[in-house]
mmCIF file of C-alpha atoms in Angstrom:
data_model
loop_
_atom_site.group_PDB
_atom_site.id
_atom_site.type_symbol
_atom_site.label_atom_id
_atom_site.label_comp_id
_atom_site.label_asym_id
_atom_site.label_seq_id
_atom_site.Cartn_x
_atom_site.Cartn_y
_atom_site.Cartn_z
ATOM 1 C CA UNK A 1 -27.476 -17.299 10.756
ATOM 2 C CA UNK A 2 -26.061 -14.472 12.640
ATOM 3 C CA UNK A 3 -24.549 -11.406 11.768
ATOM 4 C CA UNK A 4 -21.413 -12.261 12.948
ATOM 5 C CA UNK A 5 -21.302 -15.162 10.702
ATOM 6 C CA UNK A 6 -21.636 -13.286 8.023
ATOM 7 C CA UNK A 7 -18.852 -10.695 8.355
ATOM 8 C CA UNK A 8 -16.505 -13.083 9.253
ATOM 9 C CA UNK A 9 -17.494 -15.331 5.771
ATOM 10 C CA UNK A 10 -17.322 -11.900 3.524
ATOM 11 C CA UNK A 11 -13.793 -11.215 5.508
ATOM 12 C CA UNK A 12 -12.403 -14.926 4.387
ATOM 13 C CA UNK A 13 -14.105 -14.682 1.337
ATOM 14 C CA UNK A 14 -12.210 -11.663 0.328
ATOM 15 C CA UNK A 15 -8.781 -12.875 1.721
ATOM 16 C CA UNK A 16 -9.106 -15.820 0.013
ATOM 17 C CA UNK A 17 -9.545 -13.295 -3.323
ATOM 18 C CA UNK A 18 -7.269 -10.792 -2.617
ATOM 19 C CA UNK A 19 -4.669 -13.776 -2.115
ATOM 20 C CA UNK A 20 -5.404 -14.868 -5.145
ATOM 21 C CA UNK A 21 -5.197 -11.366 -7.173
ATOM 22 C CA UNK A 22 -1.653 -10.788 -5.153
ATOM 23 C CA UNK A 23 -0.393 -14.250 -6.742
ATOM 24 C CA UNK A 24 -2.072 -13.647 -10.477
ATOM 25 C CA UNK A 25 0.303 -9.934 -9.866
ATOM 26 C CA UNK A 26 3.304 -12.653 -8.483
ATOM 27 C CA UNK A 27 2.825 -14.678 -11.800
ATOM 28 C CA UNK A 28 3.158 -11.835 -14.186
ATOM 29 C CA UNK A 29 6.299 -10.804 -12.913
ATOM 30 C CA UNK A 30 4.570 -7.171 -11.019
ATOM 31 C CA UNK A 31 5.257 -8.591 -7.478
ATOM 32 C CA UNK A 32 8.609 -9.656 -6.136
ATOM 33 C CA UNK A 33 9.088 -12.574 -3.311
ATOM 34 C CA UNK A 34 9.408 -10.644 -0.503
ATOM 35 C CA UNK A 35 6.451 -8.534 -1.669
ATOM 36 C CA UNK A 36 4.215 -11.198 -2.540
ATOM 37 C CA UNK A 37 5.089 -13.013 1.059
ATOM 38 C CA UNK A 38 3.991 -9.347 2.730
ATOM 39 C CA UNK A 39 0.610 -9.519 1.150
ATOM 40 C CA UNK A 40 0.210 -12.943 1.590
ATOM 41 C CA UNK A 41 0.575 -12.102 5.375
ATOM 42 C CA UNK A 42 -1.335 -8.963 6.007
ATOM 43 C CA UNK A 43 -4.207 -11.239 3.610
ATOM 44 C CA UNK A 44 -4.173 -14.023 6.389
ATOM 45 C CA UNK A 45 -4.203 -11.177 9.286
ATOM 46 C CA UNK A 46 -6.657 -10.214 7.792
ATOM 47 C CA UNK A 47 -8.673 -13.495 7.876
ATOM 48 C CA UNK A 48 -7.863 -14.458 11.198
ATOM 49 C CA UNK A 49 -9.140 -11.315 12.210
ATOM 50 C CA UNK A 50 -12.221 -12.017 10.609
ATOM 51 C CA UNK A 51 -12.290 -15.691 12.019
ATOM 52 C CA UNK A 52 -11.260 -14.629 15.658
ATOM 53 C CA UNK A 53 -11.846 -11.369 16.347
ATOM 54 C CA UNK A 54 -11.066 -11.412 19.771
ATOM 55 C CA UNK A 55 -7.617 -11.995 19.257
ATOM 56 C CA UNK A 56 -7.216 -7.889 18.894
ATOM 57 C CA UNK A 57 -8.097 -7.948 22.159
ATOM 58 C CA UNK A 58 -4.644 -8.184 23.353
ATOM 59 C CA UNK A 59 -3.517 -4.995 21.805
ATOM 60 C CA UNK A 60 -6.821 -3.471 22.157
ATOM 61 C CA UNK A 61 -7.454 -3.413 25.550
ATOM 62 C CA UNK A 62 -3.956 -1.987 26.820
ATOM 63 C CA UNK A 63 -4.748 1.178 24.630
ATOM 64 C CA UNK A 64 -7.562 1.833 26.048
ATOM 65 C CA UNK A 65 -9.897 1.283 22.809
ATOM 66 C CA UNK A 66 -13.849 1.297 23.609
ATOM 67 C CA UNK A 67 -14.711 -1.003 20.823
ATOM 68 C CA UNK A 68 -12.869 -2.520 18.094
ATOM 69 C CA UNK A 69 -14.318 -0.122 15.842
ATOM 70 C CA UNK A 70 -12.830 2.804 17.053
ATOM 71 C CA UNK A 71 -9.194 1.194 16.579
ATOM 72 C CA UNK A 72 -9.985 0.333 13.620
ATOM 73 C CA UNK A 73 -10.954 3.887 12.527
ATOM 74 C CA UNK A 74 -7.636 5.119 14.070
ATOM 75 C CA UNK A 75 -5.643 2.393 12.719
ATOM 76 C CA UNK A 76 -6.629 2.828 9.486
ATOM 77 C CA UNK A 77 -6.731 6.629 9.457
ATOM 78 C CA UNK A 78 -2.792 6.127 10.896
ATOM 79 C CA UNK A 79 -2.442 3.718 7.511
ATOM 80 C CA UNK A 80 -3.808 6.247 5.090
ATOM 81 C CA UNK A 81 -1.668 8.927 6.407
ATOM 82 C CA UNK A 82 1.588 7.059 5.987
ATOM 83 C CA UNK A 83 0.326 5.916 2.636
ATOM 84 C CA UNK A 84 -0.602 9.694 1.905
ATOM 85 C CA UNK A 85 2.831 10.181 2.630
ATOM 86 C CA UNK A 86 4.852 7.815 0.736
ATOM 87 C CA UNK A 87 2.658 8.219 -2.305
ATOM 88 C CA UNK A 88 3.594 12.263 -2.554
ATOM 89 C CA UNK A 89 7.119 11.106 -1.921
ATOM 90 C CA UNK A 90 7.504 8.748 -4.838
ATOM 91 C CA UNK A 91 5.773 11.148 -6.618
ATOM 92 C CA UNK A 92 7.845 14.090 -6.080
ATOM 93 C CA UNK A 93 11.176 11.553 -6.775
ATOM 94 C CA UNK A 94 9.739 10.343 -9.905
ATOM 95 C CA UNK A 95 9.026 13.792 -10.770
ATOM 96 C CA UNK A 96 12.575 15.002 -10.033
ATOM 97 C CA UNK A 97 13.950 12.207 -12.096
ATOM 98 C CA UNK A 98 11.693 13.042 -14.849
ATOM 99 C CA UNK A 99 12.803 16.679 -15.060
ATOM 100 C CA UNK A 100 15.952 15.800 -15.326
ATOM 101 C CA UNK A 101 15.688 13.227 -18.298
ATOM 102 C CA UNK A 102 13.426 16.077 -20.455
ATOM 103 C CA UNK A 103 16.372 18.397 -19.643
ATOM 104 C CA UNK A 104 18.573 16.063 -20.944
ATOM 105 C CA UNK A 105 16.948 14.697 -23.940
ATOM 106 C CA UNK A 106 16.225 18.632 -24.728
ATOM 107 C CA UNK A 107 19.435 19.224 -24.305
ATOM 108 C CA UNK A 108 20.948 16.425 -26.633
ATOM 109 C CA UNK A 109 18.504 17.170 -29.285
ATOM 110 C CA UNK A 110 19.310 20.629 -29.602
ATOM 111 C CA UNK A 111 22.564 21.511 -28.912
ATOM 112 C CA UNK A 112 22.400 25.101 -29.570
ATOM 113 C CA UNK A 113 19.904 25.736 -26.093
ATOM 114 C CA UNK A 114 23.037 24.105 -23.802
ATOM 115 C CA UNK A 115 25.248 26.957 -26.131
ATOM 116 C CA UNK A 116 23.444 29.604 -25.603
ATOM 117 C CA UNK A 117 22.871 28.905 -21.688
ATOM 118 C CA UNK A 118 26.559 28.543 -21.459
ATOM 119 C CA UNK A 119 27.044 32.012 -23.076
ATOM 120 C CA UNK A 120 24.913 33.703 -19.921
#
């Protein structure tokens, strides 16, 4: 059996598991719908990509790609980034929010530090 065949059984393979993981995260309640329908869709792009590789070859070839390698690479690096990104931003909100609570929870515990910071 080829090589080929081989990638494109591992890539189903895995789709098939990752869809199942996504619904197990569904069932106890740490996906919503519309979130579980997303990764149910980028699991079966995923597969089909696998299957029929050749259909990247419509966005492929219009930018110029050598292989499909190298859009990979830059696809994914373009992922990672914006994942990067909206990882530091939750952070930093969550962070915010946090600071805030421990100010207030300090605050209600001990009156006397809201006195003597209104006496300033």
């Amino acid at each position: 059996m080829s090589t080929t065949f081989w990638i494109q059984f591992l890539g189903v393979i895995f789709g098939i598991a990752m869809m199942y993981f996504t619904f197990v995260k569904y069932k106890r309640k740490e996906l919503k719908s519309h979130e579980l329908m997303m990764w149910f869709l980028g699991w079966i792009l995923l597969m089909l990509v696998a299957i029929i590789p050749s259909s990247l070859d419509l966005i492929i070839a219009p930018l110029h790609f050598y292989r499909r390698l190298d859009f990979f690479v830059v696809f994914g690096f373009f992922i990672l980034l914006g994942m990067g990104f909206y990882n530091y931003s939750v952070t930093k909100k969550m962070e915010r929010k946090l600071e805030v609570l421990v100010r207030r929870r300090a605050i209600e515990e001990n009156p006397q530090v809201e006195q003597k910071h209104e006496k300033r």
